[in-house]
Amino acid sequence: EKSLIELKKVDVAKKVKGLRKIQEQLGELKEEFETLNEYFSETELGKLKKLLRDYLHNKQLSASEGLAQFKTENIGSVGSDEWKDLLVAAKAFAEIQDEDEDLYPADKDFCLLCHQPLSKEAIRLIEAYWKYLTSNAEKDLKNIVDHIDEQQIDLAELDTKVLADDSVLGEWLSENSEDNFRIWKAQIKSVEVLRKQLVAALKSKKWNDEITAKQISLKA
């Protein structure tokens, strides 16, 4: 009789409304889990690892074909627009020195500006200039760095704290589905650790071999 009295006090409509709200929040939580799983899947981690590998490869190319090889204390503003314009003009002028536009510089050639014989070192430098003009190493490296920065910002701003203890859903789960709540919180914590590992790897531009994919089980 006491139980019947208590049951009669229950506002069924209010109870149903509350459960429907919980059901709605569980649906939203599922969507948030799915979004996080996309970020930390094997496929996505493979893309990030390849991105850092491409960075190292293109950095080496840039060092051999890019501006780094031309840096010197003897000349300022290397890499500026004026410097590049000078190279373009010099290449165009060199191409009209002979019917074979790729002939210059050759052994016993003279400098187009000072008319002095070209040393072997000077010939190698001019050839490096011509190679630089046709190389995409600098451009490709910049594009990769920009992509790494975008991924780093995206992950740094990603909110993995999708199930708070003091939220309505968190309190309901702790009372009605404690095992699921405990498992989900542990999985979310592991994803947060992975997120920080990825941000650090992208910031340093070095892959961490301890990084492994993490997923939140939709059915705990």
mmCIF file of C-alpha atoms in Angstrom:
data_model
loop_
_atom_site.group_PDB
_atom_site.id
_atom_site.type_symbol
_atom_site.label_atom_id
_atom_site.label_comp_id
_atom_site.label_asym_id
_atom_site.label_seq_id
_atom_site.Cartn_x
_atom_site.Cartn_y
_atom_site.Cartn_z
ATOM 1 C CA GLU A 1 0.000 0.000 0.000
ATOM 2 C CA LYS A 2 2.867 2.365 0.800
ATOM 3 C CA SER A 3 4.421 1.634 -2.597
ATOM 4 C CA LEU A 4 1.120 2.277 -4.312
ATOM 5 C CA ILE A 5 0.822 5.603 -2.546
ATOM 6 C CA GLU A 6 4.342 6.573 -3.683
ATOM 7 C CA LEU A 7 3.594 5.519 -7.268
ATOM 8 C CA LYS A 8 0.441 7.612 -7.299
ATOM 9 C CA LYS A 9 2.551 10.643 -6.390
ATOM 10 C CA VAL A 10 4.729 10.183 -9.489
ATOM 11 C CA ASP A 11 4.026 12.707 -12.224
ATOM 12 C CA VAL A 12 4.061 10.294 -15.167
ATOM 13 C CA ALA A 13 3.981 13.017 -17.813
ATOM 14 C CA LYS A 14 6.913 14.791 -16.207
ATOM 15 C CA LYS A 15 8.806 11.486 -15.884
ATOM 16 C CA VAL A 16 8.266 10.675 -19.554
ATOM 17 C CA LYS A 17 9.358 14.159 -20.578
ATOM 18 C CA GLY A 18 12.539 13.784 -18.541
ATOM 19 C CA LEU A 19 13.338 10.384 -20.063
ATOM 20 C CA ARG A 20 12.766 11.729 -23.551
ATOM 21 C CA LYS A 21 15.205 14.522 -22.777
ATOM 22 C CA ILE A 22 17.753 11.936 -21.641
ATOM 23 C CA GLN A 23 17.134 9.945 -24.832
ATOM 24 C CA GLU A 24 17.737 13.091 -26.879
ATOM 25 C CA GLN A 25 20.983 13.823 -25.029
ATOM 26 C CA LEU A 26 22.146 10.241 -25.549
ATOM 27 C CA GLY A 27 21.574 10.704 -29.280
ATOM 28 C CA GLU A 28 23.632 13.893 -29.212
ATOM 29 C CA LEU A 29 26.358 12.122 -27.229
ATOM 30 C CA LYS A 30 26.466 9.371 -29.844
ATOM 31 C CA GLU A 31 27.023 11.981 -32.575
ATOM 32 C CA GLU A 32 29.826 13.577 -30.545
ATOM 33 C CA PHE A 33 31.455 10.159 -30.085
ATOM 34 C CA GLU A 34 31.252 9.524 -33.830
ATOM 35 C CA THR A 35 32.881 12.899 -34.541
ATOM 36 C CA LEU A 36 35.723 12.212 -32.112
ATOM 37 C CA ASN A 37 36.205 8.739 -33.566
ATOM 38 C CA GLU A 38 36.743 10.284 -37.008
ATOM 39 C CA TYR A 39 39.569 12.433 -35.641
ATOM 40 C CA PHE A 40 41.360 9.538 -33.951
ATOM 41 C CA SER A 41 40.847 6.656 -36.365
ATOM 42 C CA GLU A 42 43.667 4.642 -37.941
ATOM 43 C CA THR A 43 42.956 6.380 -41.244
ATOM 44 C CA GLU A 44 43.246 9.902 -39.846
ATOM 45 C CA LEU A 45 46.372 9.131 -37.841
ATOM 46 C CA GLY A 46 47.893 7.645 -40.997
ATOM 47 C CA LYS A 47 47.221 10.921 -42.822
ATOM 48 C CA LEU A 48 48.909 12.958 -40.085
ATOM 49 C CA LYS A 49 51.898 10.614 -40.008
ATOM 50 C CA LYS A 50 52.252 10.896 -43.797
ATOM 51 C CA LEU A 51 51.952 14.683 -43.550
ATOM 52 C CA LEU A 52 54.928 14.846 -41.183
ATOM 53 C CA ARG A 53 56.866 12.411 -43.354
ATOM 54 C CA ASP A 54 56.191 14.629 -46.388
ATOM 55 C CA TYR A 55 57.367 17.619 -44.380
ATOM 56 C CA LEU A 56 60.743 16.014 -43.632
ATOM 57 C CA HIS A 57 61.153 14.947 -47.262
ATOM 58 C CA ASN A 58 60.319 18.387 -48.640
ATOM 59 C CA LYS A 59 62.461 20.090 -46.022
ATOM 60 C CA GLN A 60 65.439 18.135 -47.347
ATOM 61 C CA LEU A 61 64.495 19.067 -50.913
ATOM 62 C CA SER A 62 64.163 22.701 -49.936
ATOM 63 C CA ALA A 63 67.602 22.635 -48.350
ATOM 64 C CA SER A 64 69.144 21.267 -51.545
ATOM 65 C CA GLU A 65 66.975 23.066 -54.106
ATOM 66 C CA GLY A 66 65.574 25.979 -52.116
ATOM 67 C CA LEU A 67 66.745 29.247 -50.605
ATOM 68 C CA ALA A 68 68.793 27.731 -47.788
ATOM 69 C CA GLN A 69 71.681 26.909 -50.112
ATOM 70 C CA PHE A 70 72.004 30.535 -51.240
ATOM 71 C CA LYS A 71 72.131 32.193 -47.828
ATOM 72 C CA THR A 72 75.393 34.082 -47.418
ATOM 73 C CA GLU A 73 76.844 36.957 -45.432
ATOM 74 C CA ASN A 74 78.203 38.491 -48.632
ATOM 75 C CA ILE A 75 74.803 39.355 -50.128
ATOM 76 C CA GLY A 76 71.691 40.580 -48.378
ATOM 77 C CA SER A 77 67.984 40.109 -49.178
ATOM 78 C CA VAL A 78 68.432 36.611 -50.638
ATOM 79 C CA GLY A 79 64.958 35.306 -51.399
ATOM 80 C CA SER A 80 63.403 38.740 -51.870
ATOM 81 C CA ASP A 81 61.294 39.583 -54.930
ATOM 82 C CA GLU A 82 64.151 41.689 -56.302
ATOM 83 C CA TRP A 83 66.566 38.782 -55.904
ATOM 84 C CA LYS A 84 64.216 36.435 -57.733
ATOM 85 C CA ASP A 85 63.644 39.018 -60.488
ATOM 86 C CA LEU A 86 67.423 39.192 -60.945
ATOM 87 C CA LEU A 87 67.625 35.418 -61.393
ATOM 88 C CA VAL A 88 64.755 35.365 -63.869
ATOM 89 C CA ALA A 89 66.340 38.172 -65.907
ATOM 90 C CA ALA A 90 69.759 36.489 -65.796
ATOM 91 C CA LYS A 91 68.267 33.191 -66.976
ATOM 92 C CA ALA A 92 66.454 34.906 -69.860
ATOM 93 C CA PHE A 93 69.645 36.727 -70.873
ATOM 94 C CA ALA A 94 71.679 33.503 -70.659
ATOM 95 C CA GLU A 95 69.244 31.702 -72.955
ATOM 96 C CA ILE A 96 69.878 34.122 -75.837
ATOM 97 C CA GLN A 97 73.650 33.701 -75.701
ATOM 98 C CA ASP A 98 73.505 30.528 -77.791
ATOM 99 C CA GLU A 99 71.048 28.647 -79.980
ATOM 100 C CA ASP A 100 70.969 25.986 -77.296
ATOM 101 C CA GLU A 101 69.263 27.898 -74.512
ATOM 102 C CA ASP A 102 70.375 25.360 -71.906
ATOM 103 C CA LEU A 103 74.056 25.576 -72.823
ATOM 104 C CA TYR A 104 75.033 28.338 -70.379
ATOM 105 C CA PRO A 105 76.969 27.972 -68.134
ATOM 106 C CA ALA A 106 79.596 25.706 -69.690
ATOM 107 C CA ASP A 107 83.329 25.333 -69.224
ATOM 108 C CA LYS A 108 85.303 28.435 -70.231
ATOM 109 C CA ASP A 109 82.177 30.615 -70.158
ATOM 110 C CA PHE A 110 82.324 34.126 -68.734
ATOM 111 C CA CYS A 111 80.127 35.829 -66.165
ATOM 112 C CA LEU A 112 77.321 37.707 -67.893
ATOM 113 C CA LEU A 113 77.780 40.682 -65.567
ATOM 114 C CA CYS A 114 81.508 41.047 -64.811
ATOM 115 C CA HIS A 115 82.896 39.226 -67.883
ATOM 116 C CA GLN A 116 85.289 37.240 -65.698
ATOM 117 C CA PRO A 117 85.926 33.535 -66.410
ATOM 118 C CA LEU A 118 83.613 31.280 -64.435
ATOM 119 C CA SER A 119 85.224 28.995 -61.905
ATOM 120 C CA LYS A 120 83.856 25.506 -61.283
ATOM 121 C CA GLU A 121 82.253 26.800 -58.085
ATOM 122 C CA ALA A 122 80.600 29.662 -59.970
ATOM 123 C CA ILE A 123 79.261 27.261 -62.612
ATOM 124 C CA ARG A 124 77.782 25.038 -59.898
ATOM 125 C CA LEU A 125 76.178 28.087 -58.248
ATOM 126 C CA ILE A 126 74.597 29.291 -61.497
ATOM 127 C CA GLU A 127 73.313 25.794 -62.239
ATOM 128 C CA ALA A 128 71.792 25.755 -58.743
ATOM 129 C CA TYR A 129 70.096 29.096 -59.529
ATOM 130 C CA TRP A 130 68.544 27.652 -62.691
ATOM 131 C CA LYS A 131 67.390 24.551 -60.816
ATOM 132 C CA TYR A 132 65.860 26.739 -58.110
ATOM 133 C CA LEU A 133 63.818 28.647 -60.714
ATOM 134 C CA THR A 134 62.201 25.423 -61.928
ATOM 135 C CA SER A 135 61.835 23.781 -58.516
ATOM 136 C CA ASN A 136 58.629 23.651 -56.475
ATOM 137 C CA ALA A 137 60.458 22.639 -53.298
ATOM 138 C CA GLU A 138 59.931 25.962 -51.487
ATOM 139 C CA LYS A 139 56.283 26.217 -52.526
ATOM 140 C CA ASP A 140 55.520 22.599 -51.632
ATOM 141 C CA LEU A 141 57.211 22.940 -48.236
ATOM 142 C CA LYS A 142 55.212 26.070 -47.410
ATOM 143 C CA ASN A 143 51.950 24.350 -48.369
ATOM 144 C CA ILE A 144 52.784 21.391 -46.134
ATOM 145 C CA VAL A 145 53.714 23.648 -43.201
ATOM 146 C CA ASP A 146 50.439 25.546 -43.624
ATOM 147 C CA HIS A 147 48.528 22.250 -43.604
ATOM 148 C CA ILE A 148 50.347 21.090 -40.466
ATOM 149 C CA ASP A 149 49.511 24.379 -38.734
ATOM 150 C CA GLU A 150 45.839 24.007 -39.696
ATOM 151 C CA GLN A 151 45.701 20.465 -38.305
ATOM 152 C CA GLN A 152 47.458 21.552 -35.118
ATOM 153 C CA ILE A 153 45.014 24.400 -34.508
ATOM 154 C CA ASP A 154 42.049 22.142 -35.282
ATOM 155 C CA LEU A 155 43.162 19.527 -32.751
ATOM 156 C CA ALA A 156 44.213 22.105 -30.156
ATOM 157 C CA GLU A 157 40.717 23.604 -30.245
ATOM 158 C CA LEU A 158 38.909 20.241 -30.338
ATOM 159 C CA ASP A 159 36.800 19.708 -27.216
ATOM 160 C CA THR A 160 36.949 16.089 -26.081
ATOM 161 C CA LYS A 161 35.202 16.728 -22.754
ATOM 162 C CA VAL A 162 31.787 15.692 -24.032
ATOM 163 C CA LEU A 163 30.457 13.994 -20.888
ATOM 164 C CA ALA A 164 30.782 15.991 -17.682
ATOM 165 C CA ASP A 165 30.074 14.455 -14.277
ATOM 166 C CA ASP A 166 27.848 17.351 -13.239
ATOM 167 C CA SER A 167 25.817 17.446 -16.456
ATOM 168 C CA VAL A 168 22.187 16.267 -16.470
ATOM 169 C CA LEU A 169 23.144 13.273 -18.605
ATOM 170 C CA GLY A 170 26.214 12.530 -16.500
ATOM 171 C CA GLU A 171 24.191 12.475 -13.291
ATOM 172 C CA TRP A 172 21.512 10.296 -14.891
ATOM 173 C CA LEU A 173 24.089 7.811 -16.203
ATOM 174 C CA SER A 174 25.856 7.624 -12.835
ATOM 175 C CA GLU A 175 22.532 6.661 -11.249
ATOM 176 C CA ASN A 176 21.046 4.454 -13.974
ATOM 177 C CA SER A 177 23.945 3.130 -16.075
ATOM 178 C CA GLU A 178 27.062 3.356 -13.937
ATOM 179 C CA ASP A 179 29.085 0.789 -15.923
ATOM 180 C CA ASN A 180 28.544 2.598 -19.224
ATOM 181 C CA PHE A 181 29.340 5.915 -17.580
ATOM 182 C CA ARG A 182 32.610 4.602 -16.149
ATOM 183 C CA ILE A 183 33.712 2.987 -19.452
ATOM 184 C CA TRP A 184 32.855 6.055 -21.525
ATOM 185 C CA LYS A 185 34.728 8.374 -19.163
ATOM 186 C CA ALA A 186 37.837 6.157 -19.393
ATOM 187 C CA GLN A 187 37.648 6.096 -23.195
ATOM 188 C CA ILE A 188 37.176 9.855 -23.379
ATOM 189 C CA LYS A 189 40.214 10.322 -21.142
ATOM 190 C CA SER A 190 42.358 8.155 -23.439
ATOM 191 C CA VAL A 191 41.189 10.167 -26.453
ATOM 192 C CA GLU A 192 42.154 13.398 -24.686
ATOM 193 C CA VAL A 193 45.650 12.009 -24.047
ATOM 194 C CA LEU A 194 45.895 11.093 -27.743
ATOM 195 C CA ARG A 195 44.756 14.582 -28.758
ATOM 196 C CA LYS A 196 47.571 16.147 -26.729
ATOM 197 C CA GLN A 197 50.093 13.713 -28.229
ATOM 198 C CA LEU A 198 49.031 14.683 -31.742
ATOM 199 C CA VAL A 199 49.180 18.412 -31.010
ATOM 200 C CA ALA A 200 52.703 17.980 -29.623
ATOM 201 C CA ALA A 201 53.784 15.915 -32.652
ATOM 202 C CA LEU A 202 52.436 18.492 -35.103
ATOM 203 C CA LYS A 203 54.025 21.320 -33.151
ATOM 204 C CA SER A 204 57.452 19.654 -33.146
ATOM 205 C CA LYS A 205 56.875 18.239 -36.649
ATOM 206 C CA LYS A 206 58.101 14.864 -35.415
ATOM 207 C CA TRP A 207 55.913 11.772 -35.231
ATOM 208 C CA ASN A 208 55.668 9.986 -31.898
ATOM 209 C CA ASP A 209 55.756 6.207 -32.415
ATOM 210 C CA GLU A 210 53.815 5.748 -29.170
ATOM 211 C CA ILE A 211 50.753 7.259 -30.849
ATOM 212 C CA THR A 212 48.027 4.693 -31.522
ATOM 213 C CA ALA A 213 44.437 5.072 -32.668
ATOM 214 C CA LYS A 214 41.769 5.381 -29.995
ATOM 215 C CA GLN A 215 38.014 4.981 -30.401
ATOM 216 C CA ILE A 216 35.048 5.485 -28.109
ATOM 217 C CA SER A 217 32.750 2.497 -28.190
ATOM 218 C CA LEU A 218 29.203 3.535 -29.029
ATOM 219 C CA LYS A 219 27.986 0.471 -27.172
ATOM 220 C CA ALA A 220 29.813 0.305 -23.863
#
